[in-house]
mmCIF file of C-alpha atoms in Angstrom:
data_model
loop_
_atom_site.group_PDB
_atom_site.id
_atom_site.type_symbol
_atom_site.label_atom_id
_atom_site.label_comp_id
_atom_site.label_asym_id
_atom_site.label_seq_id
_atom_site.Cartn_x
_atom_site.Cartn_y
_atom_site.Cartn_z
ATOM 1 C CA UNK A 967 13.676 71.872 74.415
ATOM 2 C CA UNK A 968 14.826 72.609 71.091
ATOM 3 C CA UNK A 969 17.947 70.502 71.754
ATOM 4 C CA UNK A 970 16.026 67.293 73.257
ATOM 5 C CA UNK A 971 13.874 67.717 70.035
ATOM 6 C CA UNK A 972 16.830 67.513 67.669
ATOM 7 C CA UNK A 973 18.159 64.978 69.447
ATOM 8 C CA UNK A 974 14.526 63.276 70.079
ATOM 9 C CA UNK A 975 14.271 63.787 65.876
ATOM 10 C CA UNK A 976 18.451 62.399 65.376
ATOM 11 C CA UNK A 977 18.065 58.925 67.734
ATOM 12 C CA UNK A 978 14.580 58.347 65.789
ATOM 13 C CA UNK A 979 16.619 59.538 62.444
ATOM 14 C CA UNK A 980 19.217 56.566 63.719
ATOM 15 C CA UNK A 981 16.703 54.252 64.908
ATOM 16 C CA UNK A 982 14.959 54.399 61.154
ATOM 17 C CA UNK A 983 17.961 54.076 59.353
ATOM 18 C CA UNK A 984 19.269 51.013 61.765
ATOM 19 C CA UNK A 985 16.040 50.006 61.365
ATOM 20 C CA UNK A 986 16.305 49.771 57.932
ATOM 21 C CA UNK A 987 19.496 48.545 57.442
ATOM 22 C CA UNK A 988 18.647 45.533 59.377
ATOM 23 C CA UNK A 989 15.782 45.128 56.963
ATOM 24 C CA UNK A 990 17.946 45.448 53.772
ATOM 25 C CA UNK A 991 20.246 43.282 55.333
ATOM 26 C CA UNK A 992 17.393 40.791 56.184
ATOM 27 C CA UNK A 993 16.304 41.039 52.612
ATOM 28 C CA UNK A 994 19.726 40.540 51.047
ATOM 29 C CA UNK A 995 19.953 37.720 52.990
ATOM 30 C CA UNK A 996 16.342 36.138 51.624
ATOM 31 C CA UNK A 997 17.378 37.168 48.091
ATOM 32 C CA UNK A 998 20.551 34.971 48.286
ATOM 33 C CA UNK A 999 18.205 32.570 50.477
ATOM 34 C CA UNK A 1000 16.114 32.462 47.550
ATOM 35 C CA UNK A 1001 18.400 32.744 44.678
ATOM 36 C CA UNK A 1002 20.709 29.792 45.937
ATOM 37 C CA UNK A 1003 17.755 27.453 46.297
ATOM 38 C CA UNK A 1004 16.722 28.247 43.040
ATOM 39 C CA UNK A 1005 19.912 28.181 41.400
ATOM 40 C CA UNK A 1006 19.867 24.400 43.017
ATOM 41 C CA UNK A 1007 16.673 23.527 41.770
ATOM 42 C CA UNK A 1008 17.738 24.696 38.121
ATOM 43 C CA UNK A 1009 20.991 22.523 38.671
ATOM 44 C CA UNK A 1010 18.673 19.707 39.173
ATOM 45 C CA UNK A 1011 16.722 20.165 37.218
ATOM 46 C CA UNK A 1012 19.318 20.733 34.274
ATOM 47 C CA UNK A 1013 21.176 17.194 35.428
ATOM 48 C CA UNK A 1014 17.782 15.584 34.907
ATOM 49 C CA UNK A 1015 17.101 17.137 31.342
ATOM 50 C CA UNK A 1016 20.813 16.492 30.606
ATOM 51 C CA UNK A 1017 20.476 12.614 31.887
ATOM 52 C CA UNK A 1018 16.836 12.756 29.856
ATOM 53 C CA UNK A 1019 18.803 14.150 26.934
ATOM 54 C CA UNK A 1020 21.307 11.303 27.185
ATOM 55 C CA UNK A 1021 18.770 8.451 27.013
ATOM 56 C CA UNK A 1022 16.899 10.009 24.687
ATOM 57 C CA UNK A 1023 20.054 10.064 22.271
ATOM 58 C CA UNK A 1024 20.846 6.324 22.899
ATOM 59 C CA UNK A 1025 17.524 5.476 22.807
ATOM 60 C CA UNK A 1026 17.398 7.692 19.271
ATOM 61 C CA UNK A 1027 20.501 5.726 18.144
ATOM 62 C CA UNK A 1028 19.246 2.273 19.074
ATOM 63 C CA UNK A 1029 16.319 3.065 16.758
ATOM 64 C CA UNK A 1030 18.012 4.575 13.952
ATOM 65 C CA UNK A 1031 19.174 1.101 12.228
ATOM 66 C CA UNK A 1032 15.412 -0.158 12.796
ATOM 67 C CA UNK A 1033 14.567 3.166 10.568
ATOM 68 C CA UNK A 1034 17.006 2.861 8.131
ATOM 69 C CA UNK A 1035 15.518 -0.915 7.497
ATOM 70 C CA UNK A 1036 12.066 0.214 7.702
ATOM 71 C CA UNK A 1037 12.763 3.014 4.821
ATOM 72 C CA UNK A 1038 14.911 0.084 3.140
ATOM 73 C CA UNK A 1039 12.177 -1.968 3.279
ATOM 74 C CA UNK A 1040 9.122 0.748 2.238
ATOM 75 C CA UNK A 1041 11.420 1.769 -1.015
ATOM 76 C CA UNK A 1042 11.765 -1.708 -1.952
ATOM 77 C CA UNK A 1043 8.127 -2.152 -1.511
ATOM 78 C CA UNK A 1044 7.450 1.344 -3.270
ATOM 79 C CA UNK A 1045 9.619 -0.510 -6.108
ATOM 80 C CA UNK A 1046 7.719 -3.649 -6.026
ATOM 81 C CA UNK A 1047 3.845 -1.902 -6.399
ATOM 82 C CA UNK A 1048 5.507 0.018 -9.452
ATOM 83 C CA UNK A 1049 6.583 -3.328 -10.997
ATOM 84 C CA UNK A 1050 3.104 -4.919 -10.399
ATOM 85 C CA UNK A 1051 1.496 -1.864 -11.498
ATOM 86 C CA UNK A 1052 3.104 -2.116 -14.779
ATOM 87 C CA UNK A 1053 2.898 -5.630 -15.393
ATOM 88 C CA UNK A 1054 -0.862 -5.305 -14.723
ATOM 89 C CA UNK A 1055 -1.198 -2.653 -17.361
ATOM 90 C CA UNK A 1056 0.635 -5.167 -19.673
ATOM 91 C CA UNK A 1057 -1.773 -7.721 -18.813
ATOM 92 C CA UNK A 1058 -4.479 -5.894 -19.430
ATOM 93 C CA UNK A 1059 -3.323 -4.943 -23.017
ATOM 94 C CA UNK A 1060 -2.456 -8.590 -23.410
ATOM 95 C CA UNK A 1061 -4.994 -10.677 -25.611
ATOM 96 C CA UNK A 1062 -5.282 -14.029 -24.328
ATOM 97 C CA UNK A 1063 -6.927 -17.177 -26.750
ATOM 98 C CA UNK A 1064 -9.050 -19.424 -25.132
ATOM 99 C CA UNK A 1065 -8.220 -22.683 -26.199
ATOM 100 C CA UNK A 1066 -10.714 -25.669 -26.218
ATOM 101 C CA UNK A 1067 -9.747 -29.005 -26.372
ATOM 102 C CA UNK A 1068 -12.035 -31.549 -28.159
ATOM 103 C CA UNK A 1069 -10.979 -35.263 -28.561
ATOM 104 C CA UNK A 1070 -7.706 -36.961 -27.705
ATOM 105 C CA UNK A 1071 -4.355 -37.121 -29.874
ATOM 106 C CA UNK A 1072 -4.800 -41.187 -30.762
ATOM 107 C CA UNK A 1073 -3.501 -42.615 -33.007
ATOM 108 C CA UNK A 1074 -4.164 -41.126 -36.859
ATOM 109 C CA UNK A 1075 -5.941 -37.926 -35.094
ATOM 110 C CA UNK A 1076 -4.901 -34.810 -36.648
ATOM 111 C CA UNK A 1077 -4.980 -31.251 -34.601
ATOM 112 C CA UNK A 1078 -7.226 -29.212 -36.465
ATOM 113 C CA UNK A 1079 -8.107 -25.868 -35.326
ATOM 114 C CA UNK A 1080 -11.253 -23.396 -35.538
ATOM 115 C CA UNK A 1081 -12.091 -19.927 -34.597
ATOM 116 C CA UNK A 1082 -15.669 -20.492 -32.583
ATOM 117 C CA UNK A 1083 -17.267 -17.143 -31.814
ATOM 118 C CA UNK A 1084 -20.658 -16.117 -29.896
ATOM 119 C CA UNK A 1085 -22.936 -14.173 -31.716
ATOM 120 C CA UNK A 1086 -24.205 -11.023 -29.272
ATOM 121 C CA UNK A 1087 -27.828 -11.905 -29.730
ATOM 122 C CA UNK A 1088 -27.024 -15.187 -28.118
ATOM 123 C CA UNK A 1089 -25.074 -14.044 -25.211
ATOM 124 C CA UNK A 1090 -28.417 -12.033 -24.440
ATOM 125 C CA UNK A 1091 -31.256 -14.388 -24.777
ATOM 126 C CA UNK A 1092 -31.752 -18.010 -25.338
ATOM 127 C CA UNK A 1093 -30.129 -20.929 -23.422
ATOM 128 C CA UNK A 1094 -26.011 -19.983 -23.889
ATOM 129 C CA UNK A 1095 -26.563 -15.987 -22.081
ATOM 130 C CA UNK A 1096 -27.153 -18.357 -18.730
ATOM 131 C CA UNK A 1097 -24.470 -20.559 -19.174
ATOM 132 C CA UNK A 1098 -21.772 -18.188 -20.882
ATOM 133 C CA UNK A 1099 -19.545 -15.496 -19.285
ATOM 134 C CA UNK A 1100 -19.359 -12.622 -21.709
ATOM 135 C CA UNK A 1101 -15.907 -11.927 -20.531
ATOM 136 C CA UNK A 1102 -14.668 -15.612 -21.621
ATOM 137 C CA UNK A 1103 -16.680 -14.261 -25.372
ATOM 138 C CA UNK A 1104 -15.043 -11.646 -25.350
ATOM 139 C CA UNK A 1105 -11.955 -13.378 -26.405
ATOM 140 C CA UNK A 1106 -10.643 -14.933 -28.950
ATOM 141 C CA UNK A 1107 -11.918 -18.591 -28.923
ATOM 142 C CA UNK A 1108 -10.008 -21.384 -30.279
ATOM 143 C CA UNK A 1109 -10.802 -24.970 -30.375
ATOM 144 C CA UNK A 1110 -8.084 -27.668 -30.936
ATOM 145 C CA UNK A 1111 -10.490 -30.974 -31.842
ATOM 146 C CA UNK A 1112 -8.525 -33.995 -32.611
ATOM 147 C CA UNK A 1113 -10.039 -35.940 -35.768
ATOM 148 C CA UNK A 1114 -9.035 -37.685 -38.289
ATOM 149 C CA UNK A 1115 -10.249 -35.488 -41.422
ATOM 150 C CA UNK A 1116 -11.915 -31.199 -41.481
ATOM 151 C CA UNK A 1117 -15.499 -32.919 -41.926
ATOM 152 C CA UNK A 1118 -15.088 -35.144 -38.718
ATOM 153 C CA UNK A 1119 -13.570 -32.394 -36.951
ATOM 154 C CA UNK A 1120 -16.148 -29.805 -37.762
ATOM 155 C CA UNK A 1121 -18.676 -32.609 -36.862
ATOM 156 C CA UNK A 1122 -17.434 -32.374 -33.725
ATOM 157 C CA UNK A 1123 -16.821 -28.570 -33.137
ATOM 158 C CA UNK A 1124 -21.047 -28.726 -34.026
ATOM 159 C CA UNK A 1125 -21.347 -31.271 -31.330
ATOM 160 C CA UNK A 1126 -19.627 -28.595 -28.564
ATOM 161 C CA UNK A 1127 -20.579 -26.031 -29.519
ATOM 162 C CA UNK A 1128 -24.221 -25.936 -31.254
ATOM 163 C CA UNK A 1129 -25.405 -23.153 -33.639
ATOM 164 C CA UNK A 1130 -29.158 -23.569 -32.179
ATOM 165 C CA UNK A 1131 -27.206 -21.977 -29.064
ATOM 166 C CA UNK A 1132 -25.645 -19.026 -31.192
ATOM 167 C CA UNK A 1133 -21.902 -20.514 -31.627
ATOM 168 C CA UNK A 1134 -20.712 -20.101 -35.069
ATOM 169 C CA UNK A 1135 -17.347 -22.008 -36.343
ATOM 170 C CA UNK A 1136 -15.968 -19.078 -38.083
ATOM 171 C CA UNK A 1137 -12.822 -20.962 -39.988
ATOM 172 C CA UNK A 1138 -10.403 -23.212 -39.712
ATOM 173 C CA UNK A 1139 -6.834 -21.775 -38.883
ATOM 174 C CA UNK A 1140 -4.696 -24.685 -39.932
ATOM 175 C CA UNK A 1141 -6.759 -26.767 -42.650
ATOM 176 C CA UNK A 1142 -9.010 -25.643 -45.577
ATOM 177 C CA UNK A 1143 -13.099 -25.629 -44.586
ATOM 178 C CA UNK A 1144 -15.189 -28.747 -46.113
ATOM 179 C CA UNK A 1145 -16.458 -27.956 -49.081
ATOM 180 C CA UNK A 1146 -19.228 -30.347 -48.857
ATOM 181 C CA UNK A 1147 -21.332 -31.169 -45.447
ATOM 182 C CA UNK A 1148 -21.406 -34.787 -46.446
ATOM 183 C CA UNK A 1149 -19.426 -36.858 -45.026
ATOM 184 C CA UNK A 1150 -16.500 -37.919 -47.992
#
C-alpha cells in the first residue's frame, strides 16, 4: 500500500509537473503571441509617426520662406513706425505760421506783411470765441495783404480782421507802421 501510494503520490507528482509545463509552454507561447503583435503595432505605428514626421518637415520647409518674409516684412514695418514716430515728434516741435492772404498782387500792389494776434479775452467771449479755433490762435498769424502803401494795407488788415472782435495788428514785419491814421 505504501508502494501504490508513492507511486499514486509520483504519477500525480508527473501529472502536475506535465501539467505545468504545458501551461508554461502555453504561456510562452501567448507572451510571444502577444509581444509579436505588439512589436507590429509599434512598427506601425512608428512608420506612421515617421511618414507624419516627414510631412511635417516639408510642410515646415514650405513655410519657412513665407516666415522669413513675414519677419522681413514686420522689421521693415517695426522700422517704418520708428521713422513716423520721430517725424511726428518733429512735427510737433515744429512752429507753423499761418499765413493770410488779403488782396491780389496787381499791378503797383506791394506785399506787406503783419503779425495779427487774438487777444485771450476774445477767444472766450464775444462774437470771434464761436467762430475761432484756439488751436489756429495759437499760432503765429501772419497776413500777406497786397496794397499799394502801409496805411491802405493796414486799412485792410482792419477790414479782416476787426478789433471790435479782439484781433489786434501787432506790427508790420516788412514795412515801418503808419505814423498817422489818416490817409497821406
Amino acid at each position: 500500500m505504501e508502494l501504490t501510494n508513492e507511486l499514486a503520490f509520483s504519477a500525480t507528482t508527473l501529472l502536475a509537473a506535465i501539467g505545468l509545463f504545458a501551461v508554461a509552454i502555453w504561456m510562452n507561447a501567448s507572451a510571444n503571441t502577444h509581444t509579436v503583435r505588439k512589436t507590429l503595432k509599434i512598427k506601425k505605428l512608428t512608420r506612421q509617426l515617421e511618414a507624419d514626421c516627414e510631412e511635417l518637415m516639408n510642410r515646415l520647409n514650405e513655410l519657412q520662406p513665407d516666415s522669413r518674409k513675414l519677419e522681413a516684412e514686420e522689421k521693415a514695418l517695426g522700422t517704418e513706425n520708428t521713422q513716423l514716430r520721430k517725424s511726428c515728434a518733429a512735427a510737433m516741435l515744429d512752429t507753423f505760421d499761418i499765413v493770410h492772404e488779403i488782396g491780389t498782387p496787381a499791378g503797383g500792389a506791394t506785399c506787406y506783411e503783419v503779425e495779427i494776434l487774438l487777444s485771450p479775452a476774445a477767444m472766450q467771449e464775444g462774437p470771434a470765441a464761436a467762430q475761432n479755433d484756439p488751436r489756429i490762435w495759437a499760432l503765429r498769424n501772419i497776413a500777406h495783404i497786397w496794397s499799394t502803401s502801409p496805411y491802405e494795407a493796414l486799412q485792410a488788415a482792419g477790414r479782416a480782421f476787426p478789433a471790435r472782435y479782439g484781433f489786434v495788428v501787432t506790427k508790420f514785419l516788412n514795412a515801418q507802421m503808419p505814423t498817422e491814421l489818416s490817409e497821406p
